[in-house]
Coordinates of C-alpha atoms in Angstrom, one line a residue:
L26 CA 103.5 3.8 8.5
I27 CA 102.6 3.1 12.1
E28 CA 104.9 5.7 13.6
K29 CA 103.6 8.2 11.1
T30 CA 100.1 7.4 11.8
Y31 CA 100.3 7.7 15.5
H32 CA 101.9 11.2 15.1
T33 CA 99.1 12.3 12.7
M34 CA 95.9 11.0 14.1
R35 CA 94.7 9.3 17.3
F36 CA 93.7 5.6 17.3
S37 CA 91.2 4.5 19.9
T38 CA 90.9 0.8 19.9
A39 CA 89.3 -2.0 21.9
V40 CA 92.2 -4.2 21.0
T41 CA 95.1 -3.9 18.5
L42 CA 95.4 -6.3 15.7
L43 CA 98.7 -5.2 14.3
S44 CA 101.4 -7.3 16.1
L45 CA 101.7 -11.0 15.8
V46 CA 104.2 -12.0 18.5
G47 CA 106.2 -15.2 18.3
T48 CA 106.5 -16.9 21.7
S49 CA 107.7 -20.2 23.2
C50 CA 104.3 -21.8 22.9
A51 CA 101.1 -21.6 21.0
F52 CA 97.4 -21.9 21.9
V53 CA 95.2 -23.6 19.4
P54 CA 91.5 -22.5 19.5
V55 CA 89.1 -25.5 18.9
R56 CA 85.5 -25.1 18.0
R57 CA 83.0 -26.6 20.3
L58 CA 79.5 -25.9 21.6
G59 CA 79.6 -23.3 24.4
G60 CA 82.9 -21.7 23.6
V61 CA 86.6 -22.2 22.6
K62 CA 89.2 -24.3 24.4
T63 CA 92.9 -24.1 24.0
T64 CA 95.7 -26.6 23.6
R65 CA 99.4 -25.9 24.5
L66 CA 102.0 -26.8 21.9
N67 CA 105.8 -26.8 22.1
A68 CA 107.6 -24.2 20.2
A69 CA 109.2 -26.8 18.0
D70 CA 105.9 -28.1 16.9
A71 CA 104.4 -24.7 16.3
P72 CA 103.8 -23.7 12.6
P73 CA 105.5 -20.6 11.1
L74 CA 104.3 -17.2 12.2
F75 CA 101.0 -16.5 10.6
V76 CA 100.9 -14.1 7.6
D77 CA 97.9 -13.1 5.5
E78 CA 99.1 -14.6 2.3
T79 CA 95.9 -16.5 1.3
S80 CA 93.1 -14.6 -0.5
I81 CA 90.2 -14.7 1.9
N82 CA 87.9 -12.0 0.5
K83 CA 85.8 -14.3 -1.5
Q84 CA 85.4 -16.9 1.3
V85 CA 84.5 -14.2 3.9
S86 CA 82.1 -12.5 1.5
E87 CA 80.3 -15.8 0.8
Y88 CA 80.2 -16.7 4.5
Y89 CA 78.5 -13.4 5.5
G90 CA 76.5 -13.1 2.3
K91 CA 75.2 -16.7 1.9
T92 CA 76.0 -18.9 4.9
L93 CA 74.9 -16.5 7.6
E94 CA 71.2 -15.4 7.6
T95 CA 71.2 -13.9 11.1
S96 CA 73.5 -13.7 14.1
D97 CA 71.7 -16.8 15.4
D98 CA 73.6 -18.8 12.7
L99 CA 77.0 -18.0 14.1
L100 CA 78.8 -21.2 15.1
T101 CA 81.3 -19.8 17.6
N102 CA 81.6 -17.0 20.2
A103 CA 84.8 -15.7 18.4
C104 CA 83.2 -12.4 17.5
C105 CA 80.5 -11.1 19.7
T106 CA 79.9 -8.1 21.9
A107 CA 80.5 -8.9 25.5
G108 CA 78.5 -6.2 27.3
A109 CA 75.4 -4.1 27.0
P110 CA 75.7 -0.8 25.2
P111 CA 75.1 2.5 26.9
D112 CA 71.5 3.7 27.3
H113 CA 71.7 6.3 24.4
I114 CA 73.2 3.7 22.0
Q115 CA 70.6 1.1 23.0
E116 CA 67.9 3.7 22.3
A117 CA 69.5 4.2 18.8
I118 CA 69.6 0.5 18.2
N119 CA 65.9 0.2 19.1
N120 CA 65.0 2.6 16.3
I121 CA 66.8 0.4 13.7
D122 CA 64.9 -1.9 11.4
P123 CA 64.7 -5.5 12.9
T124 CA 66.2 -7.1 9.8
V125 CA 69.3 -4.9 10.1
R126 CA 69.6 -5.7 13.8
A127 CA 69.4 -9.4 13.1
K128 CA 72.3 -9.3 10.9
Y129 CA 74.8 -7.8 13.3
Y130 CA 78.1 -9.7 13.6
G131 CA 80.4 -7.3 15.3
C132 CA 82.5 -7.5 18.5
G133 CA 81.8 -4.0 19.8
L134 CA 81.0 -0.6 18.5
C135 CA 83.6 2.1 19.4
L136 CA 82.5 5.8 19.2
P137 CA 83.9 9.0 20.6
Q138 CA 82.5 10.1 24.0
Y139 CA 82.0 13.7 22.8
D140 CA 79.0 15.2 20.8
M141 CA 79.0 13.8 17.3
E142 CA 76.5 16.3 15.9
G143 CA 77.4 17.3 12.3
L144 CA 80.3 14.9 11.9
H145 CA 81.1 13.1 8.6
V146 CA 81.7 9.4 9.5
L147 CA 83.0 6.5 7.5
D148 CA 82.1 2.9 8.6
L149 CA 84.6 0.3 7.3
G150 CA 82.9 -3.1 6.9
C151 CA 79.4 -1.8 7.6
G152 CA 77.6 -5.1 6.7
A153 CA 73.9 -4.6 6.9
G154 CA 74.3 -1.1 8.3
R155 CA 73.6 -1.4 12.0
D156 CA 76.4 0.9 13.1
V157 CA 75.8 3.3 10.2
Y158 CA 72.3 3.8 11.3
I159 CA 73.4 4.2 14.9
A160 CA 75.9 6.9 13.8
S161 CA 73.3 8.4 11.6
Q162 CA 71.2 9.3 14.7
L163 CA 74.2 10.6 16.6
V164 CA 75.4 13.0 13.8
G165 CA 72.0 14.3 13.0
P166 CA 70.6 15.8 9.8
S167 CA 73.7 18.0 9.4
G168 CA 76.1 15.1 9.5
R169 CA 76.8 12.3 7.1
V170 CA 77.6 8.6 7.4
V171 CA 79.1 6.4 4.7
G172 CA 79.2 2.6 4.9
I173 CA 81.6 0.5 2.9
D174 CA 81.4 -3.3 2.6
M175 CA 82.5 -6.0 0.1
T176 CA 79.4 -8.2 0.5
P177 CA 76.5 -7.4 -1.9
E178 CA 73.9 -9.4 0.1
Q179 CA 74.7 -7.4 3.2
L180 CA 74.6 -4.0 1.4
D181 CA 71.3 -4.9 -0.2
V182 CA 69.8 -5.1 3.3
A183 CA 71.4 -1.8 4.3
K184 CA 70.1 -0.1 1.1
D185 CA 66.7 -1.7 1.2
T186 CA 66.0 -0.3 4.7
M187 CA 67.1 3.3 3.9
G188 CA 63.4 4.4 3.4
Y189 CA 62.5 2.9 6.8
H190 CA 65.1 4.8 8.6
E191 CA 64.5 8.1 6.8
E192 CA 60.9 7.9 8.0
K193 CA 62.0 6.8 11.4
F194 CA 64.6 9.5 11.9
G195 CA 63.0 12.3 9.9
Y196 CA 66.0 12.7 7.6
S197 CA 68.3 10.8 5.3
N198 CA 72.1 11.2 5.8
V199 CA 73.6 7.8 4.9
E200 CA 75.0 6.2 1.8
F201 CA 76.4 2.7 1.1
H202 CA 79.1 1.6 -1.4
Q203 CA 80.7 -1.8 -2.3
G204 CA 84.4 -2.1 -2.2
L205 CA 87.4 -3.6 -0.4
L206 CA 89.0 -1.8 2.6
E207 CA 92.4 -2.4 1.0
K208 CA 91.3 -0.5 -2.0
L209 CA 89.4 2.5 -0.6
D210 CA 91.2 4.7 -3.1
E211 CA 89.2 2.9 -5.9
I212 CA 85.9 4.1 -4.5
P213 CA 85.3 7.5 -6.2
E214 CA 82.7 8.6 -3.7
L215 CA 85.4 8.8 -0.9
E216 CA 87.2 12.1 -1.1
A217 CA 90.6 12.5 0.6
G218 CA 90.5 14.5 3.8
S219 CA 86.7 14.5 4.0
F220 CA 85.9 12.5 7.2
D221 CA 86.0 13.6 10.8
L222 CA 85.7 10.0 12.1
I223 CA 86.3 6.5 10.8
I224 CA 84.8 3.5 12.7
S225 CA 85.2 -0.2 12.2
N226 CA 83.6 -3.1 14.1
C227 CA 85.5 -6.4 13.9
V228 CA 86.4 -6.2 10.2
I229 CA 90.1 -5.0 9.8
N230 CA 91.3 -8.4 11.0
L231 CA 89.8 -10.0 7.9
C232 CA 91.8 -7.7 5.6
E233 CA 94.9 -9.2 3.9
D234 CA 96.8 -5.9 3.7
K235 CA 96.1 -4.1 7.1
A236 CA 98.9 -1.5 6.4
A237 CA 97.0 -0.5 3.3
V238 CA 93.8 -0.1 5.2
L239 CA 95.4 2.2 7.8
S240 CA 97.1 4.2 5.0
H241 CA 93.8 4.9 3.3
C242 CA 92.3 5.9 6.7
L243 CA 95.0 8.4 7.1
N244 CA 94.4 9.8 3.7
L245 CA 90.6 10.0 4.1
L246 CA 90.6 11.7 7.5
K247 CA 90.6 15.4 8.0
P248 CA 93.5 16.9 10.0
G249 CA 92.8 15.9 13.6
G250 CA 90.4 13.2 12.5
E251 CA 90.2 9.9 14.4
L252 CA 89.9 6.2 13.8
Y253 CA 87.9 4.2 16.4
F254 CA 87.8 0.4 15.9
S255 CA 87.2 -2.8 17.8
D256 CA 88.7 -6.1 16.7
V257 CA 90.4 -9.4 17.4
Y258 CA 94.1 -10.1 17.2
A259 CA 96.6 -12.9 17.5
S260 CA 99.5 -12.6 20.0
R261 CA 100.6 -16.3 19.5
R262 CA 101.5 -18.5 16.6
V263 CA 98.4 -19.5 14.6
P264 CA 98.3 -23.3 13.6
Q265 CA 97.8 -24.2 10.0
S266 CA 94.5 -26.0 10.9
L267 CA 93.1 -22.6 12.1
Q268 CA 94.4 -20.8 9.1
D269 CA 92.6 -23.2 6.9
D270 CA 89.3 -23.1 8.9
Q271 CA 86.8 -21.1 6.9
V272 CA 84.3 -20.9 9.8
M273 CA 87.0 -19.4 12.1
W274 CA 88.0 -17.0 9.3
G275 CA 84.5 -15.8 8.9
E276 CA 83.8 -15.4 12.6

C-alpha cells in the first residue's frame, strides 16, 4: 500500500507516523507539570512492540467530547503547535468564531504553499472546525471544504457556527459529517476522486487501522491530489503503562 501510495500521490508531512522501530532501549514518557520526561529501559525489560489492537475510538471521542472543554484543559504538551502561523493564516484564524478557536487541539496545520483558490478540500478529524474554516477562506467561494470527525460534541460546535462564518466570509462553502477515518467509504457524501487536497492535524495517530485511512485517502483524491498532515509518531517501544493511559491516548 505504501509503495503504491507514494507512486500515486505526494505526501507532505510534519512527521511520519507509519513506522514503529524496535531498538535496544525504550524511552517512557511520564506526565508531569511543565512537560514530559523520559526514562531509559533495557531491551530485556521493554514490552512488546506496540500495535493498535485495543479499541480506542470510544475513549478518544469521550475525551474530546466531554472531558475537554477548551485547549486550556489539556494536561500535557504532547500535542500542541510549537510555532506561530504565517501572517495570512493568522489573519484567517482571527476571523474564526472564538468558541471554535478555543477548542483547537492540533499539533500543526499543514497546507500547500501554492494558491488554493477553488480547491476541494477534505479535513480528517476536523474537531470543532478551526482548520476547515481556515481552508474555507483560502479556497474562496468557488472552493469546497468538508470536515469529518467522530465526536458529536465537536461537530455540534462546528455546525452551530456555520452561520457566523457565512456572515463573516460572505459565502458558505463548508460541510461537516460524522464518521470514522478508517471507514470513510461508509460516508455517502464523500465521492471517490472528488478532492484536490486532504489535510489532517494530529489525528491519524489515533486511528486503529492507519493503512485503511491512507487507502481511503488514495481513493478520495483526484489524480495528482495531495495529502498534507502533521502528527506524532513512535520510534521506540511503547510501554504498557503508556498504552493504557487514557490521557496520553487522548492528547
